[in-house]
């Protein structure tokens, strides 16, 4: 089971918190999409032999800016060059891009799941983040998508916007749950250094919310989603039992994936690779039939640590037996003092050979993972 | 060489009053150094000294100067300008017959200058007053000249106006040295009697001893003896000091020079010691020898516990050329293996720390600096207390004594109130108040040394807008109600944070220390109680709340390796923290006391 990720590095506007790779100039878009198609052809042997593509994910940037012809060109290229047996084809979309015509195009190209960047239903928050859409569009897009025929919908929601209390976040959550999207990805507002917010924090003109405040919003999120029948199957991902994201779950279980487009990451099951994070550099290289690609060779220890880090974040936890059989690592013996401390403190438990974070342990997932790193 | 043609003199000046620049000009004017050889501030040849603008180690240099057709030999003996090194200054002064008193024409006389001046007058040195930096727009030569005349009782016309920067008054200074400074007196035929007033460590040739001959003659190859250490050597090489050393066969009474005799360790060379011949020793040693005693004590620990042996090797090398640094191994539960070190003062401590970093690439943790206390035990014997851990149980001693100093502060009259307030806060007693001019006041206090070893000078500078100057001298031990203040993290004592403080100050100290630690100890997976205690009694408490959240929001394909590396880096950073019980304490926390305010 493998996946393909396509990075579409264009946006209408730069969100003030975002440090993903994108450009707000669409000059190169036509050619760049063409070159992504070329990269797909180039790298058709990247994934281990026999791996069938079951998931495709258009991320960004803003893939909902793609035209029908661009989208079908990319999909056709994948079909022509890879063994596929698709179970999920996701496209990240911004609410302001969604209308009946566009949604029909997406469906006709084979997209069956939308991940919509709603973030909030409050205009003041959306404006502050410099989002391209407004609260009205946040509200309407789900219904539009549903009416157009999308059964699998996910929405992004952000918490941790500094406020006096949690009423705004609670209202956002209520609205979201009323829309019943089936899947919610919810992230704390994170201040990244090379963003507008990062600059403001450094200059002291913006004061981010305290860790305690953010932790409280996380707990409110856990409570509300649980009451509405969602399962927190990963730290930031909540789904109805039949609606967990296949593509992302692959990342957390160590499945291989190919990432194409500027800044996309790939994992062949052993090592990770990174494409250049520069649109013109990417295009220039591919014009000459080259790829600007870096490889990060992971040793066994790196792989074990990455497995602990990602698996701990999931509902399935860290499979101790898997570590034993694959890497000959007996975590219980090796980290007995740490595990003793962690379980005594009520952050982890071992269930059926899996190390699983407790509810409060999820708030300290990084501390727990770091303690268990080899 | 005719003794009548020798002049030995030193320079007394406050830091920044331009001593080094003026000395450079003297060397250039006498062609002792060519312009090409000239480096700025030639005499300060350690990087550190140059940056701080202070001559830490004194040196001597010989110049030839022709005056009225006669050639004179002028030995300029450089003196350190900081109170930490006052004993070395006193020995340099003892090697001279005259002194240039250099005063910045815009700043006036400072406390340090006065105390060194008194040392010089006490040794009967001829004082030649020089107002420097007269070219500066802020110069007030008339006002400052008044101050100088009051201080040394000279006439207005005795004062030379100079500018080291512009080269003004240089010839006047040289002429005055020849005319006014008496020639040395001594008997070339008498038994050898020379005084060590400095030493320089040369990694290739061993310790170079800098000396002044008072009586007798020394020849290359002579069997000699250092009287106070009792050690005997052969004078492998003797010579005079120019920009380069000039070896000599013979040197006679009145002259200044260097001696190389294969000494490997600076400790064997004690400033103030007397050199004489083994076969024909002098009947008396030179007056005023003292074993230099450290005033300030602190623990020094390697940042990485595994670097202990390397730190030891570095300290040993430092001691080769800095005999005033003393240390012995010490163990701390929190910091592991390290050294309890004695320093001449706070500046000396900072210099050692910086030299460890620059010359040996050793980053160290320094614990609360303190002084040497002594406990009068129940059996009427003194126990020396150099560290909080040396402090005996309260039931075992009668009382604790602490060193007191006489502090002299010169400040602008406007700041007298705040300065007195500061000194009272530091348990000082005002003893005297003298108006040097209408604008400048000299205040004298008696104060516990421990109160001035750290942050006092910074505070003094702040409240006087940088104008106050400070000098102090030890006047003995006095009984004080000192207590040991301990700090605990979740009930575990942190030995490296203990301090000996006065009972009346313990509460404030404990409270501030706990507050500071609260800022420095990061939130961890559990709550941390920070407590300050005297014995079993808790006097202050702060709480570091448990970490609420440590989880990055996003973790997808692109983030996994990046995130792993981030966590691994954090984990590595934590390894550098010290473990106290189950609490991880960052290195800075151990220095917290230095930053209390």
Tab-separated table of C-alpha atoms in Angstrom, chain B residues 78 135 140 168 256 301 335 368 468 471 492 584:
chain	number	residue	atom	x	y	z
B	78	UNK	CA	54.329	49.155	34.547
B	135	UNK	CA	43.367	67.937	24.149
B	140	UNK	CA	39.228	70.968	32.873
B	168	UNK	CA	52.069	66.567	23.895
B	256	UNK	CA	66.060	46.361	36.707
B	301	UNK	CA	32.892	23.068	37.153
B	335	UNK	CA	27.603	19.573	39.342
B	368	UNK	CA	28.188	31.685	44.004
B	468	UNK	CA	32.231	56.807	41.445
B	471	UNK	CA	39.172	51.074	46.439
B	492	UNK	CA	16.506	17.656	47.162
B	584	UNK	CA	16.477	18.815	35.207
